Coordinates of N, CA, C and O in Angstrom, one line a residue:
M1 N -24.1 81.1 131.7 CA -25.7 80.6 131.7 C -26.5 81.6 131.0 O -26.3 82.8 130.8
T2 N -27.3 81.0 130.1 CA -28.1 82.0 129.2 C -29.0 82.8 130.0 O -29.4 82.6 131.4
I3 N -29.6 83.9 129.6 CA -30.6 84.8 130.4 C -31.9 84.1 130.6 O -32.5 84.1 131.7
T4 N -32.3 83.2 129.7 CA -33.5 82.4 130.3 C -33.3 81.6 131.1 O -34.3 81.4 132.1
A5 N -32.2 80.8 131.3 CA -31.8 79.9 132.6 C -31.7 80.8 133.7 O -32.2 80.3 134.8
S6 N -31.1 81.8 133.6 CA -31.0 82.7 134.7 C -32.2 83.2 135.3 O -32.5 83.4 136.5
I7 N -33.0 83.7 134.3 CA -34.4 84.1 134.7 C -35.2 83.0 135.4 O -35.9 83.1 136.6
L8 N -35.2 81.8 134.9 CA -35.9 80.6 135.5 C -35.3 80.2 137.0 O -36.2 80.1 137.9
V9 N -34.2 80.2 136.9 CA -33.6 80.1 138.4 C -33.8 81.2 139.4 O -34.4 80.7 140.5
L10 N -33.8 82.5 139.0 CA -34.4 83.6 139.9 C -35.7 83.6 140.2 O -36.2 83.8 141.5
L11 N -36.6 83.2 139.2 CA -38.0 83.2 139.5 C -38.4 81.9 140.5 O -39.1 81.9 141.2
F12 N -37.6 80.7 140.3 CA -37.8 79.6 141.2 C -37.5 80.0 142.6 O -38.3 79.9 143.5
L13 N -36.3 80.6 142.8 CA -35.8 81.2 144.2 C -37.0 82.4 144.6 O -37.4 82.2 145.7
A14 N -37.4 83.2 143.7 CA -38.4 84.2 144.0 C -39.7 83.6 144.6 O -40.0 84.0 145.3
V15 N -40.1 82.7 143.9 CA -41.4 82.2 144.2 C -41.3 81.4 145.5 O -42.1 81.7 146.6
T16 N -40.3 80.8 145.8 CA -40.1 79.9 146.9 C -40.0 80.9 148.1 O -40.7 80.6 149.2
F17 N -39.2 82.1 148.2 CA -39.2 82.9 149.2 C -40.4 83.7 149.4 O -40.5 84.1 150.7
V18 N -40.8 84.4 148.2 CA -42.0 85.1 148.5 C -43.1 84.4 149.2 O -43.6 84.9 150.1
Q19 N -43.3 83.1 148.7 CA -44.3 82.4 149.4 C -44.1 82.1 150.8 O -45.0 82.3 151.7
S20 N -42.8 81.7 151.4 CA -42.5 81.4 152.5 C -42.8 82.8 153.3 O -43.0 82.8 154.6
A21 N -42.1 83.8 153.0 CA -42.1 85.1 154.0 C -43.5 85.6 154.0 O -44.2 86.0 155.1
Y22 N -44.4 85.3 153.0 CA -45.9 85.6 152.8 C -46.5 84.7 154.1 O -47.4 85.3 155.0
D23 N -46.2 83.5 154.1 CA -46.8 82.4 155.2 C -46.5 83.0 156.6 O -47.1 83.1 157.5
K24 N -45.1 83.5 156.9 CA -44.7 84.1 158.0 C -45.2 85.2 158.4 O -45.8 85.3 159.4
V25 N -45.5 86.2 157.6 CA -46.1 87.5 157.6 C -47.4 87.3 158.3 O -48.1 87.9 159.2
F26 N -48.3 86.6 157.6 CA -49.8 86.2 157.6 C -50.0 85.1 158.5 O -51.4 85.0 158.8
G27 N -49.2 84.6 159.0 CA -49.4 83.3 159.7 C -48.3 83.2 161.0 O -48.0 82.3 161.5
W28 N -48.0 84.4 161.4 CA -46.9 84.5 162.3 C -47.0 83.8 163.5 O -46.3 83.1 164.1
Q29 N -48.2 84.0 164.4 CA -48.4 83.4 165.6 C -48.5 81.8 165.4 O -47.7 81.1 166.2
G30 N -49.0 81.3 164.4 CA -49.1 79.9 164.2 C -47.7 79.3 164.0 O -47.4 78.2 164.3
N31 N -46.8 80.1 163.0 CA -45.5 79.8 163.1 C -44.7 79.7 164.1 O -44.1 78.6 164.4
V32 N -44.9 80.7 165.1 CA -44.0 80.8 166.3 C -44.4 79.4 167.2 O -43.6 79.0 167.7
E33 N -45.9 79.4 167.4 CA -46.4 78.3 168.0 C -45.7 76.7 167.7 O -45.2 76.0 168.5
W34 N -45.8 76.8 166.3 CA -45.2 75.3 165.9 C -43.9 75.3 166.1 O -43.3 74.1 166.4
L35 N -43.1 76.3 165.8 CA -41.7 76.2 165.9 C -41.3 76.2 167.5 O -40.2 75.4 167.6
K36 N -42.0 76.6 168.5 CA -41.7 76.7 169.7 C -41.9 74.8 170.1 O -40.9 74.6 170.6
G37 N -42.8 74.3 169.6 CA -43.0 72.8 169.9 C -41.8 72.1 169.3 O -41.3 71.1 169.8
H38 N -41.6 72.6 168.0 CA -40.7 71.9 167.4 C -39.0 71.9 167.9 O -38.4 70.9 168.0
F39 N -38.8 73.2 168.4 CA -37.5 73.3 168.8 C -37.4 73.2 170.5 O -36.8 73.8 171.2
A40 N -38.6 72.7 171.1 CA -38.7 72.6 172.6 C -37.6 71.8 173.3 O -37.3 72.1 174.4
N41 N -37.0 71.1 172.4 CA -35.9 70.3 173.3 C -34.6 70.7 172.7 O -33.5 70.0 173.2
T42 N -34.4 71.7 172.2 CA -33.0 72.4 171.8 C -32.6 73.5 172.9 O -33.4 74.1 173.6
S43 N -31.6 73.6 173.1 CA -31.0 74.6 174.1 C -30.8 76.0 173.5 O -31.0 76.9 174.2
L44 N -30.7 76.0 172.2 CA -30.2 77.2 171.5 C -31.4 77.8 171.1 O -31.5 79.2 171.2
L45 N -32.4 77.2 170.4 CA -33.4 77.9 169.7 C -34.6 78.0 170.6 O -35.5 78.7 170.3
K46 N -35.0 76.9 171.7 CA -36.0 76.9 172.1 C -36.6 78.1 172.7 O -37.9 78.5 173.1
N47 N -35.9 79.1 173.3 CA -36.1 80.6 174.0 C -36.0 81.6 173.1 O -36.2 82.8 173.5
N48 N -35.7 81.3 171.7 CA -35.4 82.4 170.7 C -36.2 82.3 169.5 O -35.7 82.9 168.4
V49 N -37.2 81.5 169.6 CA -38.0 81.2 168.4 C -38.7 82.5 167.6 O -38.1 82.4 166.4
P50 N -39.1 83.4 168.1 CA -39.5 84.7 167.5 C -38.3 85.5 166.9 O -38.6 86.0 165.8
F51 N -37.2 85.5 167.6 CA -36.1 86.1 167.0 C -35.6 85.6 166.0 O -35.2 86.1 164.8
A52 N -35.5 84.0 166.0 CA -35.0 83.6 164.9 C -36.0 83.5 163.8 O -35.4 83.6 162.6
L53 N -37.1 83.6 164.2 CA -38.0 83.6 163.0 C -38.1 84.8 162.3 O -38.3 85.1 160.9
G54 N -37.8 85.9 163.0 CA -37.6 87.3 162.5 C -36.5 87.5 161.6 O -36.6 88.0 160.4
V55 N -35.4 86.8 162.1 CA -34.3 86.8 161.0 C -34.5 86.2 159.9 O -34.0 86.7 158.5
I56 N -35.1 85.1 160.0 CA -35.2 84.2 158.7 C -36.2 85.1 157.7 O -36.2 85.1 156.4
L57 N -37.4 85.5 158.4 CA -38.1 86.3 157.6 C -37.4 87.7 157.0 O -37.7 87.8 155.8
I58 N -36.8 88.4 157.5 CA -36.0 89.5 157.1 C -35.2 88.8 155.8 O -35.1 89.3 154.8
L59 N -34.4 87.8 156.1 CA -33.6 87.2 155.0 C -34.4 86.6 153.8 O -34.0 87.0 152.6
E60 N -35.8 86.2 154.1 CA -36.4 85.8 153.0 C -37.1 87.1 152.2 O -37.3 87.1 151.1
L61 N -37.4 88.1 153.0 CA -37.9 89.2 152.4 C -36.7 89.9 151.3 O -37.0 90.3 150.2
A62 N -35.5 90.1 151.9 CA -34.4 90.6 151.1 C -34.3 89.8 150.0 O -33.8 90.1 149.0
T63 N -33.9 88.4 150.0 CA -34.0 87.4 148.9 C -35.0 87.7 147.8 O -34.7 87.6 146.7
S64 N -36.1 87.5 148.3 CA -37.3 87.9 147.4 C -37.0 89.3 146.6 O -37.4 89.2 145.5
V65 N -37.1 90.2 147.1 CA -36.6 91.7 146.6 C -35.5 91.5 145.6 O -35.6 91.8 144.3
L66 N -34.4 90.8 146.0 CA -33.3 90.8 145.0 C -33.4 89.9 143.9 O -32.9 90.4 142.8
T67 N -34.1 88.7 144.3 CA -34.3 87.9 142.9 C -35.3 88.5 141.9 O -35.1 88.5 140.8
L68 N -36.3 89.2 142.6 CA -37.4 89.7 141.8 C -36.6 90.9 140.9 O -36.9 91.1 139.5
V69 N -36.1 91.8 141.5 CA -35.3 92.9 140.8 C -34.1 92.1 139.9 O -34.0 92.8 138.6
G70 N -33.6 91.2 140.2 CA -32.7 90.5 139.3 C -33.3 90.1 138.2 O -32.7 90.3 137.0
C71 N -34.3 89.6 138.1 CA -35.2 89.1 137.0 C -35.3 90.5 136.0 O -35.3 90.4 134.9
A72 N -36.2 91.3 136.7 CA -36.1 92.7 135.9 C -34.9 93.3 135.2 O -35.1 93.6 134.2
Q73 N -34.1 93.2 136.1 CA -32.8 93.9 135.4 C -32.0 92.9 134.3 O -31.7 93.6 133.5
L74 N -32.1 91.7 134.5 CA -31.9 90.7 133.3 C -32.7 91.2 132.1 O -32.1 91.2 131.2
L75 N -33.7 91.4 132.1 CA -34.7 91.6 131.2 C -34.5 93.0 130.4 O -34.8 93.1 129.2
I76 N -34.3 94.0 131.4 CA -34.1 95.5 130.8 C -32.9 95.6 130.2 O -32.8 95.9 129.2
N77 N -31.7 95.4 130.7 CA -30.6 95.4 130.4 C -29.3 94.4 130.4 O -28.4 94.7 130.2
G78 N -30.0 93.2 130.6 CA -29.2 92.1 130.8 C -28.1 92.0 131.7 O -27.2 91.1 131.8
D79 N -28.2 92.9 132.8 CA -27.1 93.0 133.9 C -27.6 91.9 134.9 O -28.6 91.6 135.0
R80 N -26.5 91.5 135.5 CA -26.8 90.4 136.6 C -26.4 90.6 138.0 O -26.7 89.6 138.8
I81 N -26.2 91.6 138.4 CA -25.6 92.1 139.8 C -26.6 91.6 140.7 O -26.2 91.1 141.8
F82 N -27.9 92.1 140.7 CA -29.1 91.9 141.6 C -29.4 90.5 141.8 O -29.7 89.8 142.7
G83 N -29.3 89.9 140.6 CA -29.8 88.5 140.6 C -28.5 87.6 141.1 O -28.9 86.7 142.1
Y84 N -27.3 88.0 140.9 CA -26.3 87.4 141.7 C -26.2 87.3 143.2 O -26.2 86.4 143.9
Y85 N -26.6 88.7 143.7 CA -26.7 88.7 145.1 C -28.0 88.1 145.6 O -27.9 87.8 146.9
G86 N -29.0 88.1 144.8 CA -30.4 87.3 145.3 C -30.0 86.0 145.4 O -30.2 85.2 146.5
A87 N -29.2 85.3 144.5 CA -28.8 84.0 144.6 C -27.8 83.6 145.6 O -28.1 82.6 146.2
V88 N -26.8 84.6 146.0 CA -26.0 84.3 147.0 C -26.9 84.5 148.6 O -26.7 83.6 149.2
L89 N -27.7 85.4 148.6 CA -28.6 85.6 149.8 C -29.5 84.2 150.1 O -29.8 84.1 151.0
A90 N -29.9 83.8 148.9 CA -30.9 82.6 148.8 C -30.0 81.4 149.7 O -30.5 80.6 150.3
C91 N -28.7 81.3 149.0 CA -28.1 80.2 149.6 C -27.7 80.3 151.1 O -27.9 79.3 151.9
I92 N -27.5 81.5 151.6 CA -27.0 81.8 153.0 C -28.4 81.4 153.7 O -28.5 81.1 154.8
T93 N -29.6 82.0 153.2 CA -30.9 81.8 153.8 C -31.4 80.4 153.9 O -31.7 80.0 155.0
L94 N -31.1 79.5 153.1 CA -31.1 78.1 153.1 C -30.3 77.3 154.0 O -30.7 76.5 154.8
I95 N -28.9 78.2 154.0 CA -28.1 77.3 155.0 C -28.5 77.6 156.5 O -28.6 76.6 157.4
F96 N -29.1 78.8 156.7 CA -29.7 79.1 158.1 C -30.8 78.1 158.4 O -30.9 77.7 159.5
L97 N -31.7 78.1 157.4 CA -33.0 77.2 157.6 C -32.5 75.6 157.8 O -33.0 75.1 158.7
L98 N -31.4 75.1 157.1 CA -31.1 73.7 157.1 C -30.2 73.5 158.6 O -30.4 72.8 159.3
L99 N -29.6 74.6 158.9 CA -28.7 74.7 160.4 C -29.9 74.6 161.5 O -29.5 73.7 162.4
G100 N -31.0 75.4 161.2 CA -32.0 75.4 162.3 C -32.6 74.1 162.4 O -32.8 73.8 163.6
Q101 N -32.8 73.4 161.2 CA -33.5 72.0 161.4 C -32.6 71.1 162.1 O -33.0 70.1 162.6
R102 N -31.2 71.3 162.0 CA -30.4 70.3 162.5 C -30.0 70.4 163.9 O -29.4 69.4 164.6
L103 N -30.5 71.6 164.4 CA -30.1 71.7 165.9 C -31.1 71.1 166.9 O -32.2 70.9 166.6

């Protein structure tokens, strides 16, 4: 993959997760209340919404940092290690989000 394509993918992931983490940090209570209603009929998540949201928030913040640092690293020295781990963590975070929606 070219550096340009790699940077575009990492920026896409960074924007996605920075925005999502921002929304969670600055709208925590609203998110918790909405998710409690959303998961009210599940046995696994209905009593664990704040904890689960916190886990997702930490994953999103870590993904944001790794993808942004990955972009900088690509531009500065062409290395891809932070971008690689950012992309892997983005996949893990999305898997958690999708699994949560299926419960």
